[in-house]
Short mmCIF file of C-alpha atoms in Angstrom, two decimals:
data_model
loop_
_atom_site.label_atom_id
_atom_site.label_comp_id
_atom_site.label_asym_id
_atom_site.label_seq_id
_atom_site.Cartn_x
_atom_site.Cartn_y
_atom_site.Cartn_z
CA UNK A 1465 -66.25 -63.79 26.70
CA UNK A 1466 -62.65 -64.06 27.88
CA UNK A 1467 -59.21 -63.83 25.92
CA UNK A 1468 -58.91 -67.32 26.51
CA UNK A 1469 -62.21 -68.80 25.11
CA UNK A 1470 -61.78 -66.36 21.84
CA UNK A 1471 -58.07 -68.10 21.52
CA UNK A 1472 -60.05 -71.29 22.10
CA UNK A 1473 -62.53 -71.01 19.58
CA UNK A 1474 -60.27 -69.63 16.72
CA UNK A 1475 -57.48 -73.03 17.58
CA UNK A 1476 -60.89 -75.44 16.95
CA UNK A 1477 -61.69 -73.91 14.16
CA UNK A 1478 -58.20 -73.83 12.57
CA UNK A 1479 -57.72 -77.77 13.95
CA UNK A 1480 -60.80 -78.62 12.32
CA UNK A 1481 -60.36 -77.19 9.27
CA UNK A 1482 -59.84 -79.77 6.07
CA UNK A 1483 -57.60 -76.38 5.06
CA UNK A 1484 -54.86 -76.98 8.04
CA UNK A 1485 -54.28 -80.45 6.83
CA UNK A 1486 -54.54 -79.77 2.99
CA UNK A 1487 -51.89 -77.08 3.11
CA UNK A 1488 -49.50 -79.11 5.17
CA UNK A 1489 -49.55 -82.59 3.26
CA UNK A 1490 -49.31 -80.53 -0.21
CA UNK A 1491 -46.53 -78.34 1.42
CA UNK A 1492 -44.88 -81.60 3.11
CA UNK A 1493 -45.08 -83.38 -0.59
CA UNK A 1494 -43.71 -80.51 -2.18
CA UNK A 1495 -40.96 -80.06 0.22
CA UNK A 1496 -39.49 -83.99 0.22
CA UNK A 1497 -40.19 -84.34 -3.55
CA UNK A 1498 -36.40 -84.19 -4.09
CA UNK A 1499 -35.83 -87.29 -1.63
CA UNK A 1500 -38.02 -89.14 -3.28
CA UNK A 1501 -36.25 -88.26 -6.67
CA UNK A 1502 -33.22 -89.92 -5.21
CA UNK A 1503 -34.86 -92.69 -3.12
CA UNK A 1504 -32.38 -95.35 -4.04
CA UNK A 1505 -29.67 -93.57 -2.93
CA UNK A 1506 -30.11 -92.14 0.50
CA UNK A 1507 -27.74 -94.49 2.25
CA UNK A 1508 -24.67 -92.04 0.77
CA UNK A 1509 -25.58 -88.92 2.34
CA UNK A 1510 -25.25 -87.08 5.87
CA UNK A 1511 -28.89 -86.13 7.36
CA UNK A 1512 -27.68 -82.60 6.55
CA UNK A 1513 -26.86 -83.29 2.83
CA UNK A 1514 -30.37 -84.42 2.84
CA UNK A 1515 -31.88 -81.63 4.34
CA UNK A 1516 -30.08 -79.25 1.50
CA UNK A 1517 -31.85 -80.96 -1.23
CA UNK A 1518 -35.74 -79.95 0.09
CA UNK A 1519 -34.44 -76.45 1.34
CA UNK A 1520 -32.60 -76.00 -1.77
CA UNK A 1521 -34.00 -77.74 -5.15
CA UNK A 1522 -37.43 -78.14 -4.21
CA UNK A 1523 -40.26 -75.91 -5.47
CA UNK A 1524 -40.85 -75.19 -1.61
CA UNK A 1525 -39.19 -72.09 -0.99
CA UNK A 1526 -40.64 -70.16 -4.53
CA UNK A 1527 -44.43 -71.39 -3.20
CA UNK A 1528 -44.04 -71.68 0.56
CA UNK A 1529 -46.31 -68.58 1.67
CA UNK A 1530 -49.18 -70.59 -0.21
CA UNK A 1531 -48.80 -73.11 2.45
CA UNK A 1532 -48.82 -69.88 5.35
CA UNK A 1533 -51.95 -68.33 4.15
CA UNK A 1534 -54.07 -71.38 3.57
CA UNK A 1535 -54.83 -72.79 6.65
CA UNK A 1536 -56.41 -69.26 8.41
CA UNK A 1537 -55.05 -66.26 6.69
CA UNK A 1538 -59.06 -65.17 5.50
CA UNK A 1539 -60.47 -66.56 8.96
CA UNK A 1540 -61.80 -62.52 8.96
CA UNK A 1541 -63.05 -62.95 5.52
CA UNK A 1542 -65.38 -65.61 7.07
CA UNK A 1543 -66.30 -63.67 9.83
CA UNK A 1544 -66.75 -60.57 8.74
CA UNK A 1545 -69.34 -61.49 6.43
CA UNK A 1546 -71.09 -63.76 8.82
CA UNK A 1547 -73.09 -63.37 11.76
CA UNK A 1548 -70.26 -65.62 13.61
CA UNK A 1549 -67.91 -62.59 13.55
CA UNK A 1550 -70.71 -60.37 14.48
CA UNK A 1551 -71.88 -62.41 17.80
CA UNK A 1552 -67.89 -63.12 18.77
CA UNK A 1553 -67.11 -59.06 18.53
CA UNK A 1554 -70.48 -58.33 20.66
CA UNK A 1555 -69.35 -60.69 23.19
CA UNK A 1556 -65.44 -60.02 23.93
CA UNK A 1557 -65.21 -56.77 22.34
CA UNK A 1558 -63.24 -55.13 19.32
CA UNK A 1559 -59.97 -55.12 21.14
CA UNK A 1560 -59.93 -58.92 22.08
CA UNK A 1561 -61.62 -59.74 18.94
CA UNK A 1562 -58.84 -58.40 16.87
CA UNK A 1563 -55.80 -59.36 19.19
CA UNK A 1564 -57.06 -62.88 19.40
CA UNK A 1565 -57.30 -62.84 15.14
CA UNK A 1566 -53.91 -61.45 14.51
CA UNK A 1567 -52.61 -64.18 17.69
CA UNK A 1568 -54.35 -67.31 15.89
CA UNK A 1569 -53.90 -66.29 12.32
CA UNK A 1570 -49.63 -65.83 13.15
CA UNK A 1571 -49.95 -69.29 14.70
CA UNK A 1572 -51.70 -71.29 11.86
CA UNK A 1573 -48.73 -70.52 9.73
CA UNK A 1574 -46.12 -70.83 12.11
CA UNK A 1575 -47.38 -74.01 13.03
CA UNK A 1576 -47.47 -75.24 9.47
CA UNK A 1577 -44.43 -74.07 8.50
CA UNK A 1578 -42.52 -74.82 12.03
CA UNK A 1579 -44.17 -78.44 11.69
CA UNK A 1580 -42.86 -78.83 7.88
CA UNK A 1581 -39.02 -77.90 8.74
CA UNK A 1582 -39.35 -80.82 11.76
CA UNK A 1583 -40.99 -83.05 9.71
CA UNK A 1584 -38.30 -82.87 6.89
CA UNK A 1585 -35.38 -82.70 9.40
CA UNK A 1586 -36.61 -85.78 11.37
CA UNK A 1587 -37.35 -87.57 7.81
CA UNK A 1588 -33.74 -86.68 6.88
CA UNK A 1589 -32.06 -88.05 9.81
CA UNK A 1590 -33.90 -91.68 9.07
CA UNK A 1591 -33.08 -91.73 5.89
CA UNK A 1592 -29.50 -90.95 5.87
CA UNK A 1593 -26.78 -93.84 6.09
CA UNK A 1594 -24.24 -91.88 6.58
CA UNK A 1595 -22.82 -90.10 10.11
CA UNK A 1596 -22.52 -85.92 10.27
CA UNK A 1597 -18.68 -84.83 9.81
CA UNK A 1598 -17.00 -81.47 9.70
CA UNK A 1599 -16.44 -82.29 6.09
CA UNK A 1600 -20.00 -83.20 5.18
CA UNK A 1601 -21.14 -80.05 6.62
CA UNK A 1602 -18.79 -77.64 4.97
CA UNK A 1603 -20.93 -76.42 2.29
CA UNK A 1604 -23.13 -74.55 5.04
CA UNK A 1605 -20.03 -72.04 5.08
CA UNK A 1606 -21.53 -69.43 3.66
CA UNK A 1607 -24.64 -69.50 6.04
CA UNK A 1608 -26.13 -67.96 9.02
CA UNK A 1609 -25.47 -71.27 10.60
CA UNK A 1610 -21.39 -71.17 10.10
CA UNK A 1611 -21.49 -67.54 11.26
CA UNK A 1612 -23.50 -68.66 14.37
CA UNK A 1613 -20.98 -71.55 15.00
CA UNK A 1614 -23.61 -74.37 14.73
CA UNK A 1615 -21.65 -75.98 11.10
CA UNK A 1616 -20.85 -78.60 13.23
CA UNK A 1617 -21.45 -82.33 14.14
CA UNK A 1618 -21.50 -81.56 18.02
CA UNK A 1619 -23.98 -78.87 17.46
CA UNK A 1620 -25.87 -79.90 14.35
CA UNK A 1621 -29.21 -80.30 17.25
CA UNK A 1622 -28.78 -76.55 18.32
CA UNK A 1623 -29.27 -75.58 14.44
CA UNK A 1624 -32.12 -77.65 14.04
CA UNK A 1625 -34.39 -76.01 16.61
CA UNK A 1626 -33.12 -72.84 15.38
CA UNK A 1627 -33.99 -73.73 11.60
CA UNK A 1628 -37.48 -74.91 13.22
CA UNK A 1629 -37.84 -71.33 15.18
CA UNK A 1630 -36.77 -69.43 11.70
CA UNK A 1631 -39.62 -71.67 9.96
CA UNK A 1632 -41.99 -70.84 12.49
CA UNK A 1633 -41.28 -67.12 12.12
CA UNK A 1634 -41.23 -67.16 8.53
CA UNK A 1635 -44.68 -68.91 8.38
CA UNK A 1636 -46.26 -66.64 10.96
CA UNK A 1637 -44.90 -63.34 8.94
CA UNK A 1638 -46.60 -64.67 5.70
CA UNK A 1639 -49.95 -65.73 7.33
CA UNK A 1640 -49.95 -61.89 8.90
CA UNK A 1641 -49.87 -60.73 5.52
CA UNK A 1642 -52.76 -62.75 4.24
CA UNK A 1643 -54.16 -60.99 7.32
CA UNK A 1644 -53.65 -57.40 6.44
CA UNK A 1645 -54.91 -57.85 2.88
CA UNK A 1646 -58.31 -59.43 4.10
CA UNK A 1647 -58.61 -56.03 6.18
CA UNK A 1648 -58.10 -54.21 3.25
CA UNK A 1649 -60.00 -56.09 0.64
CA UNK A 1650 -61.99 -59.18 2.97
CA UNK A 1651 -62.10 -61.40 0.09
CA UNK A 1652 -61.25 -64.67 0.08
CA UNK A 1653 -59.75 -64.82 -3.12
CA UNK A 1654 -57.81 -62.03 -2.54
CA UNK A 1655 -56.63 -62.28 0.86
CA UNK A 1656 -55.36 -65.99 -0.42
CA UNK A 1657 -53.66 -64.85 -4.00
CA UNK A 1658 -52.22 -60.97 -2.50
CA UNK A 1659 -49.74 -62.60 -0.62
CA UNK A 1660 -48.09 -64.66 -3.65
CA UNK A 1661 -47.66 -62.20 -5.99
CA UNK A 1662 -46.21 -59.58 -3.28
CA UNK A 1663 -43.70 -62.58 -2.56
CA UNK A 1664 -42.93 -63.44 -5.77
CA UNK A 1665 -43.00 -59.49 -6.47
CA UNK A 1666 -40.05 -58.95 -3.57
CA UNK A 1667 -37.92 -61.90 -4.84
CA UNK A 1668 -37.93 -60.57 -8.35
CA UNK A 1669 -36.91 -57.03 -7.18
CA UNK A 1670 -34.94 -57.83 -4.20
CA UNK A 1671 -33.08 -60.58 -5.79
CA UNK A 1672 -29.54 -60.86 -3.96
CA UNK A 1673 -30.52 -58.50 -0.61
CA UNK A 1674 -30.84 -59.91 2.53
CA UNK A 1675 -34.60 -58.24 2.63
CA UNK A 1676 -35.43 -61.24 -0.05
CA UNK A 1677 -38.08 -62.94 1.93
CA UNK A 1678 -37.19 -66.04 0.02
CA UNK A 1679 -33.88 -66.53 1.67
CA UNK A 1680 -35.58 -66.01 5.21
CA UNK A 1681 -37.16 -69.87 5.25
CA UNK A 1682 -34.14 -71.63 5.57
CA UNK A 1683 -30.79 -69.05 5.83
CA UNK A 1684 -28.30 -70.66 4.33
CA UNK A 1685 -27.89 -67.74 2.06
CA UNK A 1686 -24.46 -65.50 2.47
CA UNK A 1687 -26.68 -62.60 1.40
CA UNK A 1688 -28.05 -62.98 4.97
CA UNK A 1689 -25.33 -61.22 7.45
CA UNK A 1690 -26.45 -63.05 10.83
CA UNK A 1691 -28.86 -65.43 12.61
CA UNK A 1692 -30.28 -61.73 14.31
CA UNK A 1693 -30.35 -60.11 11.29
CA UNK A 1694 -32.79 -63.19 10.35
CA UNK A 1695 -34.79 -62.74 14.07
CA UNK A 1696 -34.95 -59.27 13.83
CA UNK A 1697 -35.50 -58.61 10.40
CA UNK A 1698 -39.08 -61.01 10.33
CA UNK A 1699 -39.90 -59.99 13.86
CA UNK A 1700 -40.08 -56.49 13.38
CA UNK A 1701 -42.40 -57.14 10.15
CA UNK A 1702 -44.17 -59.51 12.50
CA UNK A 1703 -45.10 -56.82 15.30
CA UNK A 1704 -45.84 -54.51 12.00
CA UNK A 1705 -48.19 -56.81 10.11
CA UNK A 1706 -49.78 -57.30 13.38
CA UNK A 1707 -50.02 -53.52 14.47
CA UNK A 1708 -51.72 -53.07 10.97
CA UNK A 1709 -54.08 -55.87 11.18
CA UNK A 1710 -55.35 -54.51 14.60
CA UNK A 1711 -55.77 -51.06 13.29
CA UNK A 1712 -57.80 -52.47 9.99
CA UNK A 1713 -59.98 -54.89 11.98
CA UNK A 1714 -61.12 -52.28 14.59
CA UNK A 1715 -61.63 -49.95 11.82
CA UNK A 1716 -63.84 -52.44 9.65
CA UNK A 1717 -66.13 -53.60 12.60
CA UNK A 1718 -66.64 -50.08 13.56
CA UNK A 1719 -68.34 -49.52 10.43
#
């Protein structure tokens, strides 16, 4: 069985999941829950006024890995106690098998997460009744997006894809983790639940460094130096999360 067909397999079963769809709606209504506190009065602000109140009062950012790991995160779980993982390792091997998990597993997050930052900037941009100025976007001066040189009307487009990309990563990152702890412990309930308190865990301790993983959903904090420091900083953990899963699933199927 080819790369391909593994890839395949693992994107029906993530589609098809209730899961998928469960974590985005209860992320998505968790996420606009501030526009809807202020439904009357939408006509007064700038789509990016808008966008500040999800990113910033919402209980999104303080829950979002929930929404990452959800969807796929204990897909090995599943398989390793099943005789579905065993037939799919016997047919493309322990290399694609575990390349393939760590490729899927990365994208069920991303894509939930990616999909939840579009969804809430497209929202915003219906809902506001009033046009982007240099004025209404001043309060992202202390952001990754000022030091970029996106804070502006002309290029308020740019910094939507990249708030989309730094969604996707973020979601992706989170999702790898569920990963690694299901190749430690492959519980469910674990692999689910690990991730949260490790999040919650760094926020409490990192608190005002740029390492706080809670600030890398959205970067509009001036703890973060740069837009690269963002890239970097979750790609790196990305490509390690991923190295580690590898390792741990050809170790447990060995065995």
């Amino acid at each position: 069985m080819g790369k391909s067909k593994v890839l395949l397999c693992d994107l029906r079963r993530m589609t098809r999941s209730p899961k998928f769809y469960a974590a985005w709606l209860a992320g998505f209504f968790v996420l606009i829950r501030p526009l809807i506190d202020i439904w009357g009065t939408w006509q007064y602000y700038t789509p990016m006024e808008l966008l500040s109140l999800p990113l910033g009062s919402s209980d999104f950012s303080p829950y979002a890995v929930i929404f990452c790991v959800i969807p796929f995160a204990d897909s090995f779980c599943d398989d390793y106690s099943s005789d579905y993982g065993r037939f799919i390792i016997i047919r493309c091997g322990k290399k694609k098998y575990s390349l393939c998990r760590c490729f899927s597993v990365a994208l069920s997050g991303g894509l939930v997460i990616g999909t939840l930052m579009a969804a809430a900037i497209v929202l915003c941009f219906l809902l506001a009744g009033q046009q982007e100025t240099a004025d209404s976007m001043s309060f992202l001066s202390v952001s990754v997006w000022y030091k970029l040189g996106l804070a502006s009307p002309e290029k308020v487009g740019i910094m939507c894809v990249l708030r989309i990309a730094v969604a996707f990563l973020f979601g992706a990152l989170w999702a790898l983790v569920g990963l690694c702890v299901s190749v430690i412990v492959p519980n469910k309930y674990v692999t689910l639940a690990a991730p949260f308190v490790l999040y919650q865990f760094l926020w409490f301790v990192l608190s005002e460094s740029p390492l706080n993983p809670v600030y890398q959903f959205r970067g509009d904090s001036n703890f973060i130096p740069s837009f690269w420091f963002l890239i970097l900083y979750q790609t790196t953990l990305i490509i390690f999360c991923s190295l580690f899963s590898i390792a741990g699933i050809r170790k447990r199927v060995a065995t």
